[in-house]
Short mmCIF file of C-alpha atoms in Angstrom, two decimals:
data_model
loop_
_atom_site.label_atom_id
_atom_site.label_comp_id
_atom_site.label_asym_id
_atom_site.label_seq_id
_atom_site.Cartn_x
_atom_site.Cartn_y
_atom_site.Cartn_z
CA UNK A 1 69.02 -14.15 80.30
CA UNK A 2 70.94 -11.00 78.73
CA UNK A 3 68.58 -11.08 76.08
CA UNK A 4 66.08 -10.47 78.10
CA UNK A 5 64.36 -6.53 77.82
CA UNK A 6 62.94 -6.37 81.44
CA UNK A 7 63.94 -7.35 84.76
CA UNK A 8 60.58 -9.54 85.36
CA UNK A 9 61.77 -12.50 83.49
CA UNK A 10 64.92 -12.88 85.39
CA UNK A 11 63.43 -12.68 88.99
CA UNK A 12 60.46 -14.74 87.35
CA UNK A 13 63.15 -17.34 86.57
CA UNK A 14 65.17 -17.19 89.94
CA UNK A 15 62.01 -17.44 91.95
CA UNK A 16 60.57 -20.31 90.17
CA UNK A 17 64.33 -21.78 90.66
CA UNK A 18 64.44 -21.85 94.50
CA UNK A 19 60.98 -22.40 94.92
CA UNK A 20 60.79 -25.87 93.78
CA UNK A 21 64.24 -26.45 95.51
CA UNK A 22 62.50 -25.39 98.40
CA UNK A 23 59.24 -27.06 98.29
CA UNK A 24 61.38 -30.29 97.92
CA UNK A 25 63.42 -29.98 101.45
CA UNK A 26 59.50 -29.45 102.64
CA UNK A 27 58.53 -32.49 100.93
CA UNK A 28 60.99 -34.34 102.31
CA UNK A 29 60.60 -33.10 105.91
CA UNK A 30 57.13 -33.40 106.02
CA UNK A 31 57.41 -37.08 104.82
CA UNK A 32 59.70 -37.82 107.83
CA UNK A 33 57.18 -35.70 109.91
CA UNK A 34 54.03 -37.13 109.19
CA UNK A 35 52.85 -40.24 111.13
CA UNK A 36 49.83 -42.02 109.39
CA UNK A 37 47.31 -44.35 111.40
CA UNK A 38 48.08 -47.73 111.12
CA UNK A 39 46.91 -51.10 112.36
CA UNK A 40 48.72 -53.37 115.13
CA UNK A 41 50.39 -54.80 112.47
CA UNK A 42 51.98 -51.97 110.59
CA UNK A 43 49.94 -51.60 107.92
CA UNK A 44 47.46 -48.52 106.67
CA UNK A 45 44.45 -50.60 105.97
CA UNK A 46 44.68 -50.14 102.65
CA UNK A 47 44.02 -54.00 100.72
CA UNK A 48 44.43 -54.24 96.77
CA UNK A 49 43.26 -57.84 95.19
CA UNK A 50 42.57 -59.24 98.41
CA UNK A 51 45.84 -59.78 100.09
CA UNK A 52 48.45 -57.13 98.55
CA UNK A 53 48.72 -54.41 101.78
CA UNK A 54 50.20 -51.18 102.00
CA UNK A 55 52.87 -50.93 104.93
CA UNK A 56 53.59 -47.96 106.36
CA UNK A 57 57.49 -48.28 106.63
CA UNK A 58 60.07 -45.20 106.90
CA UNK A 59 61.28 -44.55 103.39
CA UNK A 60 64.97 -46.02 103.20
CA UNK A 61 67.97 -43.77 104.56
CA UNK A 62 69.79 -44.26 101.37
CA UNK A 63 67.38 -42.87 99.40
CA UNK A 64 66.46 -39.74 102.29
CA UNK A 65 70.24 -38.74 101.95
CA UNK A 66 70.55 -38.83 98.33
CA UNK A 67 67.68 -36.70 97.90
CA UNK A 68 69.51 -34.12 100.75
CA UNK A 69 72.82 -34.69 98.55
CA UNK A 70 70.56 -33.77 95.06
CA UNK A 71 69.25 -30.91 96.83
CA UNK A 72 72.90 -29.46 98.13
CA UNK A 73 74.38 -30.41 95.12
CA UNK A 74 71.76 -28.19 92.86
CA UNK A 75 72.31 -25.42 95.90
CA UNK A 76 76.39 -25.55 95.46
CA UNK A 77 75.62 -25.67 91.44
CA UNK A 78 73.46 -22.47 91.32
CA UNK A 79 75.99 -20.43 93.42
CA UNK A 80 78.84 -21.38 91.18
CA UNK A 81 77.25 -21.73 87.46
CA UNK A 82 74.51 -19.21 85.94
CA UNK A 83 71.10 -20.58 86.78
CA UNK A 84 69.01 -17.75 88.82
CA UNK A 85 67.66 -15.65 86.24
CA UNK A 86 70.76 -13.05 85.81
CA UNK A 87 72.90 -14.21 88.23
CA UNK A 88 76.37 -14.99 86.65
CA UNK A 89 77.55 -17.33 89.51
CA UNK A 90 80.79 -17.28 91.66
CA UNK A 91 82.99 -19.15 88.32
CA UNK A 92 81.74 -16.22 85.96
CA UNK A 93 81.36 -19.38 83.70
CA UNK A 94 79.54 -18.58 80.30
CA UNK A 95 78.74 -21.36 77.09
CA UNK A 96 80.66 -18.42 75.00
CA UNK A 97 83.50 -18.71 77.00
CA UNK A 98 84.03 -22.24 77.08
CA UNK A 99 83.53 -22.08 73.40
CA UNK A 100 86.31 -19.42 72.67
CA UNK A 101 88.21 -21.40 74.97
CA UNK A 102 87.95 -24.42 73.47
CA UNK A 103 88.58 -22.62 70.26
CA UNK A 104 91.46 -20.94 71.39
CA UNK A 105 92.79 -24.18 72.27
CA UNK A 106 92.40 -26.11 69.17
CA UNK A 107 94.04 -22.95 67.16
CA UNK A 108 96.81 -23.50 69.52
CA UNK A 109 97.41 -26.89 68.98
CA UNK A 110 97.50 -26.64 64.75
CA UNK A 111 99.18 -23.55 64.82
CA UNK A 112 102.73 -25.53 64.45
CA UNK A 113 100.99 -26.89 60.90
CA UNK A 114 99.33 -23.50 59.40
CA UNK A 115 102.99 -21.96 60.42
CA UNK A 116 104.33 -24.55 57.50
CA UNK A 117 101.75 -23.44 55.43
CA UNK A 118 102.07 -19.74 55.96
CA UNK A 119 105.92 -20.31 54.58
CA UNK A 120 104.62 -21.94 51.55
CA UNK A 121 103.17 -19.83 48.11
CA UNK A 122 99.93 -19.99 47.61
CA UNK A 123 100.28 -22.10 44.66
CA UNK A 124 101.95 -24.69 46.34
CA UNK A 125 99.59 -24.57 49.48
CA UNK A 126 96.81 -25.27 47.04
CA UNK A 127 98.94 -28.20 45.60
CA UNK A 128 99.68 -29.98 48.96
CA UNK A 129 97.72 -32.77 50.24
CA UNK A 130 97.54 -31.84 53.50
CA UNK A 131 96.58 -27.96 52.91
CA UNK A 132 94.01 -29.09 50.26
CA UNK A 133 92.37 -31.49 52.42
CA UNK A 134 92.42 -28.81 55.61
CA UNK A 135 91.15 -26.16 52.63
CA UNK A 136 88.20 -28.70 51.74
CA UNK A 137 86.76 -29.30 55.14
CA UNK A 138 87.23 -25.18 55.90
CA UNK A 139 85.16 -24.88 52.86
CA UNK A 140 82.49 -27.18 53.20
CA UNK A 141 82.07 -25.49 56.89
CA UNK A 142 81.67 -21.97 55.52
CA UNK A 143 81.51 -21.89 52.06
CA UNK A 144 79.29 -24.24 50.65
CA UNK A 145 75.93 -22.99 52.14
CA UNK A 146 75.95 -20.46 49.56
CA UNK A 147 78.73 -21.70 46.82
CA UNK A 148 77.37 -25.07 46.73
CA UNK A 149 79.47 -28.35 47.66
CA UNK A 150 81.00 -28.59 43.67
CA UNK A 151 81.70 -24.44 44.40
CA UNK A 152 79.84 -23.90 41.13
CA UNK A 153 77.59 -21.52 42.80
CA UNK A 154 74.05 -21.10 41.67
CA UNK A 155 71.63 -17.73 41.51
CA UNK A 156 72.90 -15.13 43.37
CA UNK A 157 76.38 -17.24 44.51
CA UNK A 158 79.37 -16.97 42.56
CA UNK A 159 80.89 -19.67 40.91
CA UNK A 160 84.53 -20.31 42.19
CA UNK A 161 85.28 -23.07 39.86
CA UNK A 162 85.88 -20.27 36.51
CA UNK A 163 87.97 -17.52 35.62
CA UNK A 164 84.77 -14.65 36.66
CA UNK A 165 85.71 -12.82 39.60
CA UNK A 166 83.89 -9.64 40.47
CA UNK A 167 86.90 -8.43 43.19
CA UNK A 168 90.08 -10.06 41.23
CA UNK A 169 90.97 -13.83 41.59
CA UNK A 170 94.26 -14.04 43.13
CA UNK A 171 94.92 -15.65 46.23
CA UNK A 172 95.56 -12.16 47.77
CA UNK A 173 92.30 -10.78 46.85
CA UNK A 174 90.41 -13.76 47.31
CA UNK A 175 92.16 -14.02 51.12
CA UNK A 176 90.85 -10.29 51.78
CA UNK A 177 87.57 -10.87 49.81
CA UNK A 178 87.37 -14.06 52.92
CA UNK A 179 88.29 -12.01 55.50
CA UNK A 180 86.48 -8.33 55.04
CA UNK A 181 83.27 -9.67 53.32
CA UNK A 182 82.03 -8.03 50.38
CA UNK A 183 78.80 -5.85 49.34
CA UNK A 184 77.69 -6.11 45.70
CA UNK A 185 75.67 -3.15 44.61
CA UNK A 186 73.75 -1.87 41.45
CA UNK A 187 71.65 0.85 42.27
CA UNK A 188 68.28 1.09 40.28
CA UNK A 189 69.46 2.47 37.10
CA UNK A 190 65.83 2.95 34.79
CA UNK A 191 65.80 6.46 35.21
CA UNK A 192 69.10 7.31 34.14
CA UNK A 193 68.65 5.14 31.13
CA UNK A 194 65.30 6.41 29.80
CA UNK A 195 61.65 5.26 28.86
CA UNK A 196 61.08 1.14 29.39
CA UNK A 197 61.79 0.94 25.79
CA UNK A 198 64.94 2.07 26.53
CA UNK A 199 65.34 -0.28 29.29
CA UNK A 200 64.60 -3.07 26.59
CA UNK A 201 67.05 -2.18 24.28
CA UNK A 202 70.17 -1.64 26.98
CA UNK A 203 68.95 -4.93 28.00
CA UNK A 204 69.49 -6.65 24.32
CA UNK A 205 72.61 -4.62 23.99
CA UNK A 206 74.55 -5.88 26.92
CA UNK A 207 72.88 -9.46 25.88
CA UNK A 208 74.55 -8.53 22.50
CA UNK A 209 78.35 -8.02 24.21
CA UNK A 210 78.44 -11.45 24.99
CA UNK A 211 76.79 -12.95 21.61
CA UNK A 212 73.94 -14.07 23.69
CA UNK A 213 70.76 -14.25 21.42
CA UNK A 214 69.13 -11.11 20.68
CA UNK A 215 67.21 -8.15 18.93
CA UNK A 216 70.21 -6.61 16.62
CA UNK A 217 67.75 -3.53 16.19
CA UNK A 218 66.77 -3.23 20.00
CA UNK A 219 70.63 -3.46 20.80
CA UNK A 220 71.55 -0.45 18.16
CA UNK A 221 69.31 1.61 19.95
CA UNK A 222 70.35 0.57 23.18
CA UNK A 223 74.07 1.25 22.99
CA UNK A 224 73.92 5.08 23.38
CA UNK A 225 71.91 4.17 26.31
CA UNK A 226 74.45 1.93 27.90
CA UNK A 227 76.71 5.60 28.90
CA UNK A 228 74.93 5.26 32.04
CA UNK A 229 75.94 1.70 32.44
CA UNK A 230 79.48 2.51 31.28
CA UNK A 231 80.59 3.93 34.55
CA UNK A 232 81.19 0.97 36.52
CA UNK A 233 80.98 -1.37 33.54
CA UNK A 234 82.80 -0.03 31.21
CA UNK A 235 82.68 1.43 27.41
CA UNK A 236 83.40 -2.10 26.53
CA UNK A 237 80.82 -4.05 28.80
CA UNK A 238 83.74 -5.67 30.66
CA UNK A 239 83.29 -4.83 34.47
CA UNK A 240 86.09 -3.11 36.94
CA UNK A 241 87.40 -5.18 39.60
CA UNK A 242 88.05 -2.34 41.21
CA UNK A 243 84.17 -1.74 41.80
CA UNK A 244 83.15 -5.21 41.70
CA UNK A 245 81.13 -4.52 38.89
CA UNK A 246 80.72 -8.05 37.15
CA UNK A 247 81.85 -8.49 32.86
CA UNK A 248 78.84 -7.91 30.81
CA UNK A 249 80.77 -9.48 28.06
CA UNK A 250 81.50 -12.95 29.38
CA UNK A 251 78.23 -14.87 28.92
CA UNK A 252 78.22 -15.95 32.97
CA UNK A 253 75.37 -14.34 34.47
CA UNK A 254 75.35 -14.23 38.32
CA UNK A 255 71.94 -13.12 38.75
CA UNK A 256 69.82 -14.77 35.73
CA UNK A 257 70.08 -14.51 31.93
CA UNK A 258 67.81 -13.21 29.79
CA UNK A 259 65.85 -9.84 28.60
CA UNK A 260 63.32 -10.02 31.34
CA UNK A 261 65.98 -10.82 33.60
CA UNK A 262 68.31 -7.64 32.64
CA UNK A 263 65.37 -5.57 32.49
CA UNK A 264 64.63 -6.37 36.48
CA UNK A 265 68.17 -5.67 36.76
CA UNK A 266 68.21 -1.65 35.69
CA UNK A 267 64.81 -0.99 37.15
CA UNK A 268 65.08 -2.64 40.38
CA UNK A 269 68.73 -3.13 41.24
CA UNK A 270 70.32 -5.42 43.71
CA UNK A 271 72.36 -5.45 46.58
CA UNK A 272 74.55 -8.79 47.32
CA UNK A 273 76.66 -9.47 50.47
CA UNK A 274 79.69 -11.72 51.15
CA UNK A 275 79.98 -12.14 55.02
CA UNK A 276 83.28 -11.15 56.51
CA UNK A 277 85.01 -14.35 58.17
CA UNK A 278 87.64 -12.71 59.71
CA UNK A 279 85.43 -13.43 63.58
CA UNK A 280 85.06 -16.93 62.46
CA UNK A 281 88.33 -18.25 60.69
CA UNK A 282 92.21 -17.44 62.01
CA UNK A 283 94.24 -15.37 59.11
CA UNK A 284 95.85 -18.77 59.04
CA UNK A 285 92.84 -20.49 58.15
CA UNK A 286 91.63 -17.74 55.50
CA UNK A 287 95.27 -18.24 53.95
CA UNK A 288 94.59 -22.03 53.37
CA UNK A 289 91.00 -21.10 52.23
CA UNK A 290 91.86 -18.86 50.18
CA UNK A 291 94.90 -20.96 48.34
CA UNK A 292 91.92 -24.10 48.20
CA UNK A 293 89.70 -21.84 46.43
CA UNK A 294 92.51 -20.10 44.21
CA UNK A 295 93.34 -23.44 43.38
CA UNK A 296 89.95 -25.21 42.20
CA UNK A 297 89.49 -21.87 39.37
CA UNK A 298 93.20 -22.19 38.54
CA UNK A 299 94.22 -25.91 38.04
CA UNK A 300 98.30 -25.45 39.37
CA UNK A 301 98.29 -22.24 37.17
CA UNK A 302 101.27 -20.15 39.10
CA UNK A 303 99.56 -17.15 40.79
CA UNK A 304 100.45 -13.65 39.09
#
């Protein structure tokens, strides 16, 4: 109900609510009330195939006073739980609360086990059975709707399974990467390189950095052109961590491959988000994460 911009839908609610509580307790008493004409014998009148005839008998107590118990029993329920439009109810009880709670609880009980883990380095973390199989279900949770269930990524997703990080690749950076989020940016960069044709020939030049195939002559012409580029990418093509500005040089191509591809690229630009899962995951459970997917680029290579 909270999402709700005007007052009419809660009373709407609320009133719709008691009303059919109500009109049930008037059901019920006018059932008891209401005396129907019947024969000597008990019955309405009222014959079906020749001999089947309707009685007119009280309905059974049983059934009277578990209708009055559903009816007090929804009463009771609506003054204690949320239920009449914005009413919160006596128990202030909430489906976010028992969630966190919940939550809260099962944190509490694992805690003893990420507390062994948080002694360990995160090379070793990544190594033991235990973390790696905690690290893989955290993973497949939270990760793998965009990073795929191999990690391998696809358009627009990083792979986590190489050596290519845009933000730096060890578990430290990878942990704060997890828990801050990230925002990718590359503002539209045609006008500071030139004419399209100039946009073509940065385009075969930073194909050329990483040997992909291209125009030699388009790429000579290109590389004064790439100064603009050079900022965040470097003289050399090969990125800054620092920025998150991705190796040109590498061959691995996070956003497609190609001239028409590049080209898109410096006209349009592109702005990519990692979601912060610091609300979602414990800094315990971004710790394992992180080691898990330190571990699946790194292969038991010590961190550094």
């Amino acid at each position: 109900m909270s999402d709700f911009t005007s007052n009419f839908w809660s009373v709407y609610v609320a009133a719709i609510t008691v009303i059919g509580i109500v009109a049930c307790l008037l059901l019920l008493w006018f059932s008891g009330k209401a005396k129907a004409m019947t024969a000597n014998d008990n019955t309405t009148g009222h014959v079906w195939d020749g001999d089947l005839r309707e009685m007119n008998n009280p309905l059974p107590r049983w059934w009277v006073w578990l209708f009055v118990i559903t009816i007090v029993f929804a009463g009771v329920y609506l003054a204690l739980y949320p239920g009449l439009g914005k009413s919160a109810g006596k128990l202030g009880w909430t489906q976010e609360g028992q969630y966190q709670a919940e939550v809260a609880k099962g944190n509490q009980e694992v805690a003893p086990l990420y507390a062994k883990f948080a002694a360990m380095k995160p090379e070793d973390v990544s190594k033991d059975p235990q973390a790696h199989a905690i690290g893989e279900r955290l993973f497949m949770n939270n990760c793998s709707q965009c990073h795929g269930s191999d990690a391998r990524g696809s358009k627009g997703f990083p792979n986590l399974t190489d050596a290519d990080w845009l933000h730096g690749g060890t578990p430290e950076k990878i942990a704060e990467t997890l828990t801050l989020g990230r925002i990718g940016q590359m503002p539209p960069m045609a006008a500071a390189v030139g004419t399209g044709d100039d946009v073509k020939n940065v385009a075969h030049y930073v194909l050329s950095l990483s040997g992909s195939p291209h125009d030699s002559v388009r790429a000579a012409l290109g590389k004064p052109k790439f100064a603009a580029c050079a900022a965040c990418h470097g003289a050399d093509g090969k990125g800054n961590i620092a920025l998150g500005a991705p190796n040109l040089a590498d061959d691995i191509w996070l956003h497609g491959y190609g001239e028409n591809a590049i080209v898109a690229m410096v006209n349009n630009g592109k702005v990519n988000q990692m979601p912060a899962q610091a609300d979602k995951l414990t800094a315990a459970q971004i710790q394992v994460l992180a080691a898990y997917v330190w571990g699946m680029s790194n292969n038991g290579v010590p961190a550094k």
